Coordinates of C-alpha atoms in Angstrom, one line a residue:
M1 CA -25.6 2.4 71.3
Y2 CA -27.0 2.6 74.8
L3 CA -25.8 6.2 75.3
E4 CA -28.1 7.4 72.3
K5 CA -31.1 5.4 73.4
L6 CA -30.8 6.9 76.9
L7 CA -30.7 10.3 75.6
V8 CA -33.6 10.0 73.1
T9 CA -35.8 8.6 75.9
L10 CA -34.7 10.4 78.8
L11 CA -34.0 13.8 77.2
A12 CA -35.7 13.4 73.9
A13 CA -33.0 14.8 71.9
P14 CA -30.4 13.2 69.6
V15 CA -26.6 12.7 70.2
I16 CA -24.9 14.5 67.3
A17 CA -21.2 14.3 66.1
P18 CA -19.3 17.6 65.5
V19 CA -20.4 19.1 62.2
P20 CA -17.5 19.8 59.8
T21 CA -17.2 23.5 58.8
T22 CA -17.7 22.6 55.1
V23 CA -20.8 20.7 55.8
A24 CA -22.3 23.5 58.1
H25 CA -21.4 25.9 55.3
Q26 CA -23.3 23.5 52.7
V27 CA -26.4 23.7 55.0
V28 CA -26.5 27.5 55.2
A29 CA -26.0 27.6 51.4
Q30 CA -28.9 25.2 50.7
A31 CA -31.3 26.9 53.2
P32 CA -34.4 27.9 51.5
A33 CA -34.7 31.6 50.9
Q34 CA -37.4 33.6 52.6
P35 CA -40.7 32.9 50.8
A36 CA -42.2 35.7 48.7
P37 CA -45.4 37.2 50.1
A38 CA -48.3 35.0 49.3
P39 CA -51.2 36.4 47.0
A40 CA -54.0 37.8 49.1
A41 CA -56.5 34.9 49.9
P42 CA -60.0 35.3 48.5
K43 CA -62.4 36.7 51.0
A44 CA -64.4 33.5 51.5
E45 CA -61.4 31.8 52.7
A46 CA -60.5 34.5 55.3
P47 CA -62.5 32.8 58.2
K48 CA -60.4 29.7 57.9
A49 CA -57.0 31.6 58.2
A50 CA -58.4 33.2 61.5
E51 CA -59.4 29.9 62.9
A52 CA -56.1 28.3 62.5
P53 CA -54.4 29.6 65.4
K54 CA -57.3 28.7 67.6
A55 CA -57.0 25.1 66.6
A56 CA -53.4 25.1 67.4
E57 CA -53.7 26.7 70.8
K58 CA -56.1 24.2 72.2
K59 CA -56.9 26.1 75.5
L60 CA -56.2 24.2 78.8
A61 CA -58.9 23.2 81.3
P62 CA -58.8 25.6 84.3
E63 CA -57.6 22.9 86.6
V64 CA -54.9 21.7 84.2
K65 CA -53.7 25.1 83.5
E66 CA -53.4 25.8 87.2
L67 CA -51.4 22.8 87.7
V68 CA -49.1 23.2 84.7
E69 CA -48.3 26.7 86.0
R70 CA -47.5 25.8 89.4
M71 CA -45.4 22.9 88.2
Q72 CA -43.3 25.2 86.0
A73 CA -43.1 27.8 88.6
F74 CA -41.7 25.3 90.9
Y75 CA -38.9 24.2 88.6
E76 CA -38.2 27.7 87.7
K77 CA -37.1 28.5 91.3
T78 CA -35.5 25.3 91.8
Q79 CA -31.7 25.6 91.7
D80 CA -30.7 21.9 92.1
F81 CA -32.4 18.7 93.2
S82 CA -31.4 15.2 93.9
A83 CA -33.5 12.1 94.0
E84 CA -33.6 8.3 93.7
F85 CA -35.2 6.8 90.5
K86 CA -36.7 3.5 89.4
Q87 CA -37.0 3.2 85.5
D88 CA -39.1 0.7 83.7
Y89 CA -38.5 0.5 80.0
K90 CA -41.2 -1.5 78.2
Y91 CA -40.1 -2.8 74.8
K92 CA -43.3 -3.2 72.8
V93 CA -41.8 -5.2 70.0
L94 CA -39.9 -7.6 72.4
R95 CA -42.8 -7.6 74.8
R96 CA -40.3 -7.3 77.9
T97 CA -39.5 -4.8 80.5
Q98 CA -36.0 -3.6 81.6
S99 CA -36.0 -2.2 85.2
S100 CA -33.2 -0.1 86.6
T101 CA -32.6 1.9 89.9
G102 CA -30.2 4.5 90.8
T103 CA -30.0 8.3 91.7
V104 CA -30.2 11.5 89.7
I105 CA -28.8 15.0 90.6
Y106 CA -29.2 18.3 88.9
K107 CA -27.8 21.8 89.2
K108 CA -28.7 24.8 87.1
P109 CA -27.5 25.6 84.5
G110 CA -27.7 22.4 82.7
L111 CA -25.8 20.0 84.9
M112 CA -27.4 16.6 85.3
R113 CA -25.9 13.2 86.5
W114 CA -27.8 9.8 86.3
E115 CA -26.0 7.1 88.4
Y116 CA -27.4 3.6 87.5
L117 CA -26.9 1.2 90.5
K118 CA -28.9 -1.9 89.2
P119 CA -28.9 -4.2 87.3
S120 CA -25.4 -2.8 86.4
T121 CA -23.4 0.2 87.4
R122 CA -23.3 3.0 84.8
T123 CA -22.8 6.9 85.1
F124 CA -24.2 9.3 82.6
V125 CA -23.4 13.0 82.9
L126 CA -25.0 16.0 81.0
A127 CA -22.8 19.0 81.2
G128 CA -23.9 21.9 78.9
E129 CA -23.7 20.5 75.3
K130 CA -21.6 17.5 76.3
V131 CA -22.8 14.3 77.5
Y132 CA -20.5 11.5 79.4
A133 CA -21.2 7.8 79.7
Y134 CA -18.9 5.9 82.1
D135 CA -19.2 2.0 82.1
P136 CA -16.9 0.7 84.9
E137 CA -17.2 -2.9 84.0
A138 CA -16.3 -2.3 80.4
Q139 CA -13.7 0.3 81.6
T140 CA -14.9 2.8 79.0
L141 CA -15.8 6.4 78.9
S142 CA -17.6 7.9 76.0
V143 CA -18.1 11.5 75.3
G144 CA -20.7 12.9 73.0
R145 CA -22.2 16.1 72.1
I146 CA -26.0 17.3 72.4
D147 CA -27.6 20.0 70.8
T148 CA -29.5 21.5 73.9
S149 CA -31.4 24.0 71.6
Q150 CA -33.2 20.9 70.2
L151 CA -34.3 19.7 73.7
S152 CA -38.1 19.5 73.9
A153 CA -40.0 21.5 76.6
S154 CA -40.9 18.1 78.2
V155 CA -37.3 18.1 79.3
T156 CA -36.3 21.8 79.5
F157 CA -39.1 22.6 81.9
L158 CA -37.3 20.6 84.5
F159 CA -34.6 23.0 84.0
G160 CA -36.9 26.0 84.6
Q161 CA -37.0 26.7 80.9
G162 CA -39.5 26.2 78.1
K163 CA -43.3 26.2 78.2
L164 CA -45.1 23.0 78.0
A165 CA -48.2 24.8 76.7
D166 CA -46.4 26.0 73.7
E167 CA -45.5 22.6 72.5
F168 CA -48.3 20.3 73.9
S169 CA -51.8 19.8 74.1
I170 CA -52.3 19.0 77.7
S171 CA -55.1 17.1 79.3
K172 CA -55.9 15.4 82.5
G173 CA -55.7 11.6 82.2
A174 CA -57.3 8.8 84.3
C175 CA -55.1 6.6 86.3
K176 CA -56.1 4.4 89.1
D177 CA -52.5 3.6 90.4
C178 CA -51.2 7.1 90.2
K179 CA -50.0 8.8 93.4
G180 CA -50.7 12.3 91.7
T181 CA -52.4 13.9 89.0
L182 CA -51.9 12.5 85.5
L183 CA -51.1 15.0 82.8
V184 CA -51.2 13.7 79.2
L185 CA -49.0 15.7 76.9
D186 CA -49.7 15.2 73.1
P187 CA -47.3 17.2 70.7
L188 CA -49.1 19.8 68.9
K189 CA -46.8 19.0 65.8
P190 CA -45.7 15.6 64.8
D191 CA -42.4 14.8 66.7
P192 CA -40.1 11.9 65.4
R193 CA -38.6 11.6 68.9
F194 CA -41.7 10.5 70.7
Q195 CA -45.4 10.0 70.5
Q196 CA -46.5 11.2 73.9
V197 CA -45.3 12.4 77.2
R198 CA -47.1 11.7 80.5
L199 CA -46.4 13.4 83.9
E200 CA -47.5 12.3 87.3
V201 CA -47.7 15.4 89.4
D202 CA -48.1 15.9 93.1
P203 CA -51.2 18.4 93.3
K204 CA -49.9 19.7 96.7
T205 CA -46.2 20.5 95.7
A206 CA -46.5 20.5 91.9
Q207 CA -43.4 18.2 91.7
V208 CA -43.2 15.6 89.0
L209 CA -43.4 12.1 90.6
K210 CA -43.1 10.1 87.6
S211 CA -42.4 10.8 83.8
T212 CA -43.3 8.3 80.9
V213 CA -42.1 9.0 77.3
V214 CA -43.9 6.9 74.7
D215 CA -41.5 6.1 71.8
P216 CA -42.5 6.3 68.1
D217 CA -42.6 2.3 68.1
G218 CA -44.9 2.3 71.1
S219 CA -42.4 1.4 73.7
E220 CA -42.5 3.2 77.0
N221 CA -39.8 4.8 79.1
A222 CA -41.2 5.4 82.8
I223 CA -39.2 7.0 85.4
A224 CA -40.4 7.4 88.9
F225 CA -38.6 9.9 91.1
L226 CA -38.3 9.2 95.0
N227 CA -37.2 11.0 97.9
L228 CA -36.8 14.2 95.8
K229 CA -34.9 17.0 97.4
T230 CA -34.5 20.6 96.0
N231 CA -32.2 23.3 96.7
V232 CA -29.8 21.3 98.9
G233 CA -26.6 23.1 97.5
V234 CA -25.4 20.4 95.1
G235 CA -21.8 21.4 94.3
A236 CA -20.2 21.5 90.7
D237 CA -17.8 18.7 91.7
A238 CA -20.7 16.1 91.8
F239 CA -20.8 16.2 88.1
K240 CA -17.2 15.2 87.4
I241 CA -16.0 11.8 86.4
N242 CA -12.6 10.5 87.3
P243 CA -12.2 7.2 85.7
P244 CA -9.2 5.1 87.0
E245 CA -6.0 4.7 85.0
G246 CA -6.6 2.2 82.1
T247 CA -9.9 3.4 81.2
R248 CA -10.5 3.6 77.4
I249 CA -12.0 7.1 76.5
D250 CA -13.8 7.5 73.3
D251 CA -14.3 11.3 72.5
F252 CA -16.9 11.7 69.8
T253 CA -16.7 15.5 69.9
K254 CA -13.3 15.5 68.4
P255 CA -12.8 15.5 64.7
R256 CA -11.8 12.1 63.4
K257 CA -8.4 11.9 61.6

C-alpha cells in the first residue's frame, strides 16, 4: 500500500490498525514480569559494566555537537513551516528512481500535509494519530492510524521533540554535491525501519535542506526542501481534506464488522 510505504520512509513509523480490546489485554497479560535482581558480578568483570555506557554514548565531535544542538533549537522554536520538496526514491533491487515534487506544510502540534503534484496528484495529512491519504484520480480517501509514540527522533526533532543524540551515533560525512553540512546518523540500536539517516544541514541557519532515509533493503528515500519558510502563521484549516461527493472513504481506524 502506497500509504504505508510513505509513512515508513518519510516518518519511519508503521501504520497500525485499531487493536481490539481483547488483544490489548492479552498483550498486557503476556508481558514479561520485572526481572529479579541479578546476582552480583565477579569483581574481575566490573570494569566491563562500567565501560558499556561509554560505548553507547559515542560522544559527538565538537563541531557536530554544536550544529546538532543549533538544529534542534531551531525546530524547537519553529511553530510552523512551509516548503516545496523534491523527492527521489531509489529502489535498490529494481535499480530505478522515482521522482516526485510537491509542497509540505507543518504546524505544531503534530499537523503535517504533503501535497504531491508530480508525477500524479495525491494528498497525505498527518493529524495527531490519524493519517489521511487522498487520491483524486482514484476518487478514494483512506484513513489510518499511526502510533506517534513510536516515531523515531529522526522525525520528531522536526516537531521540536526528541533528541537525536539519544538514538543515533552522529558524524560528519563527506559530500561534494551537498549545499550544507552532511550529518550521518547511525542508530545506536538496530532498527527494523531503516539502516541510516542522512541530514544535509545549512550551517548558517541550522535548517535541514535535505533528508535521506536508507531502508533496510538499501533503497534510499531522499527529500530536498526548497523555499522553506518558518512561523508564517499556518492555519489549522490548511490540514483539512474535503473530498468531492462520490469519493470512496476507507476508514481503517474503525473496527471491522
